[in-house]
Amino acid sequence: MRQFHELVRQLEQHPDGDGRVKALIRYFHSASDQDTIWAIALLSGKRPKRVVSINQLSSWAIEITGFPLWLFKESHRQVGDLAETVARLLPHPKSREDISLAEWLRLISCWGAAAFEEQQESIGLAWDQLDADERYLLNKLVSGGFRLRVKPVDLIQALEVVSGVPQYVLAIRLAEKWHPQTMTLKWLTEPETPEEARVKPMPFHPIQTLNSDLSSLGNPEDWWIEEQWEGIPVQLIRQDKRVYLWTTDHQLVTPLFPETEEACSELPKETVLEGILVVLQHDKPGPLDQIQSRMDCQHVTRRIIHDKPVCFIVKDCLVWKGKNIRNVPFSQRIQHVQSICSSIDSHFIRCSLLKEPGPDWTSIEDHLAAARERHGVGLELKQRNGNHGGESIADVWWKKRVDPLLMEMVVLYVEWGGRKSTGPGYELTLGLWDVDAFVPVMKKAIGMTAEDMDRIKDHVKEHTLERFGPVRQVVPNLVYTIIFEGVNVSLRHKSGITLKNPRIHECKEAMDVADLLPLSVLKKRFTQGI
Amino acid sequence: MTSTNPDLLVFSPKGIYCPPADVYIDPWKPVSRALITHAHSDHARSGHGEYVCTPLTAAVLKHRLGKKIRISELPFGQKLNVDGVQFSFHPAGHIPGSAQVRVAYRGEIWVVTGDYKLEPDPISEPFESVRCHTLITESTFGLPVYQWARSESVIAEIHQWWRDCQDEGRLAVLAAYSLGKAQRLLSELDPGQGPLFTHETIEPVNALFRAAGLALPSTTTVNASHQQTDLKGALLIAPPAVLNSDWLQRMGPVSDAMASGWMALRGTRRQRTSERGFALSDHADWPGLLNAVRESGAQRVLVTHGFAAPFARYLREIGLDARDVETRFQGEPQPEDTTNTVDQINPV
Ligand SMILES: [Zn+2]
Ligand SMILES: [Zn+2]
C-alpha cells in the first residue's frame, strides 16, 4: 500500500499527462504483477464493491478513539473529507505492516461477504497497521469512494514503456471485459497476435495549416474542398465481427460510442475508414467541447446518446473489403466513402460534406468566409490525385481556417495568480455593456510582456474599486481587443455566452468605453443559427 | 495542584499581565517591561521599555528590533524576582532559545507555555515539563486530526524529494520561516547529499545560532550574481513569500515545497501552489498538547491561539477547569497569509 500511496500522491501532484506517465512508469517498475494489475484497474475506474458506508467507518472511528461526536464534527470541518478525518483521528498504528495493494483488495472483497461485527473487527485491525495516508486510501476503497482516474492513453503509454508491448495491443486487451482477480500481467503483456495485428490503426493522414492564400494552391480544379469541422479524428476498422474505433493516440474508444459502433456494424468486412467524431446539435456538428465531454463519459447511457448524439463524419477510405486502397487517388477513394454512407441508413454516420470547387478561388474564398454560418471552422483542401499517408507534396491535405473575429472589451477584474501551467501572471476578466451595466464575458491570462505587466500593475494601483481576496475590481476604462473564433450559447454564464478560443490581442488605450459595442450586438452578430 | 489565586496572570488589552509585578508576557502593545517567550514577531513586538528573555532570544531580538532596545538576559532555570513574584524560563522546544515562563507568587504557580513542541530536534533545547496550578497553553494544532509523524520519516521524505529534483535537474526550493524552521531543517538535512543554499533573510539568524554554538551545516547565501549552474543539485531554503517571486523564475526549473504542520492535511496541500508539502511542525500536535497539560499537573488550563475553543471544551470534558481566551498570537502562520507572517521580507 505504501507504493500505491506514493503513486497516488504523485498522480495528484501532476494533473497533466507527462508527469502522470512518469509516475506510472515508476510504479510499474517497482510493483508486483498483481499490484500492477490492480493499480490499472483502480485507475481506470474498476472500483471494488463498497463494503461499508463512510458514515459507518466514521462511527467505528468514534468508538475506537472515544472522542465525542462534536469533536469529530469539528475535525471534519477542518479536514473537509470524512475518509481523511477518520484516517487522521485514529492513533498512530501499533505496528506498521506493508501489505501489498493486491492483498488489501483481496481482503476487502472478503470483508464484503462477512458479517457486520467481523467487518468492524477486520477494519479496526487494518487501521492499526497503516499510517494515516494509507488508511485514507483504505477508507476510500472500502467505502467505494476511490475516484482517482488516469486517462487510458497515459496508462497505456506507461505500460508500453515498461513492457515493450505496442500501445494499440494494450488498448485492445484492456478494452476487453476483464476483472483484476482473473487478469494477469503476463497475458496483458504477451507479444501481439496476428488477429491483433489486423486491427492495428494505420498512420493517420496528416493535415497542414495553409497560411498563404488559397490561390497559392494552383488550379482549383485539382482540389476537393470540404467543410472543416472541429471534432476528434478517428480511424474505424471493421474486422471479423467487430468494429474498432481508434484515436490518433491509439486509444480504443469503441465502447464510448455505441451509436457509431452500431451504425458501422453493417459495413463490409475488412474496411478501414478515416474521419472525425462530432456531437450533433440540431443535426449540425456542434462545438469541440461537446465531443470532448462525450469522450469523458465512461458509462454511456441512452440519455447521453439522446442528448449528445455522436456522428462519425467519414473523410476517407483506406481499406475497402480487404483491399488496401491508400495508393488509389483520393477522387476514387472518396467514391467508396460516398457509396458507404448512402448505403447505411443511420444518423450516426455521414459523408463529409463535399463542395464542388467553384469556378475560381474567389468564389471558394467567399465560401470560406461564410464557414461560420454553416457551423464549420474553415475548409479542407485535398488533392484529387493524392495518396493516403503519402509523403509527396501532391498528397498534402490543407486546412484553412476562417479569419478570427475581433471585438473590444473592457477590463472589469484583475487577479494576480500563479498558475502551475502558465507561471505567475495576471488574469483579466473582460466584459461588455449589457443595457446600462457591464457584464463579464470572458476571463483569460494575459501574455507576460513587460509592457502589459506594467500597464496592468499601474491600472490596478490607480483604479482599484474593491478587493475580493486576490481579485481586484477595477474602474472599467481599460480596453483590449479580443480575438476569438466564435460564440457558444451558455446558460451557465451570466452573459449567456462563451467565446471560442479567446485571446487577448492588444490594448486600445485611446478607446472610450462609451464606444464599446454592447453584448447584444455580439450575440446577434455571431451566434446566428445556433 | 489546586489553584488559590485566580488572578496572578490576567488577560489585559495589552497582553498577558502579572499585576503584583507589573510585568507583561509577550504583550502585543508597548509596555514598560515585557517577558518574551521567543523572538517570533507575534510574540516579540517592538516598542517595549525593557525586554526580558533568554540569551539566544536576546541575540535574535537585537537583530530583529535593533541594537538599541533594552534587554535583560535571563538564562533557563534562573530566577528573576520582581516585587515578590518569581519568574523563570524553561525550555519550550519550539525553536532555539524559546521558553515557557514559570510565575510563582505566595505558593501559587502559573506557567505560560508560549509556543512549544514536545518532540526534540537537534538544535532546540528540549521541552521541559513544569508543574503548576494554572497552565496557559497554546493550541495551534488543537484538533485530534493533527498527529505528527516522527520527524525522521518526514526528513527522509524531504531527502527523497531532493534526490528526485537532482535527478530531474530541478532546483529544490524548500519554503520555511526564516527564524527557527529554516535552521531546524538545516540541522536535520544531510549536507552530503548536495549543496545547501539559503535566502538572504535566513543567513543572519544562522550566524547568530552558529555564534551560540549550535551545529548548523555550512550554507551559501544565494545572491543576484548566482547563476542557474551554481545551484545545480542544490537545496535552497527560502521564506514562503519568495515562492511566488519573479526572482525564482531566473533559477531555471524548480520544484517548490513547503515544510509546515498545516501540510498534514491533503486539502491544505492542494490549496497551495507549491508542488509538495511536508508536515513538519515546530508546535505540539494533539497528543503533545494533551501530554503537556497532563504532565503540568495543572487543574486549571487557559487555552490561547489556535483551536482554543474545541481544545478547552475537550479538556473540560475530561475533567479539567479549562476555558479558551482570545489572544493575538498566531501560532504557526497558515501558509496562505503571506501578509502577516513572522517574516516580513523582500525577495532579492
Ligand atoms: Zn513561535
Ligand atoms: Zn505563536
Coordinates of C-alpha atoms and ligand atoms in Angstrom, one line a residue, chain B residues 42-43 115 305 329-331, ligand 2:
Chain B
D42 CA 3.6 37.6 17.1
H43 CA 5.3 37.2 20.5
D115 CA 4.7 28.2 21.5
H305 CA -4.3 30.8 19.9
F329 CA -0.8 35.1 18.9
Q330 CA -0.8 33.4 15.6
G331 CA 0.8 30.1 16.3
Ligands
ZN2 ZN 2.9 31.9 18.4

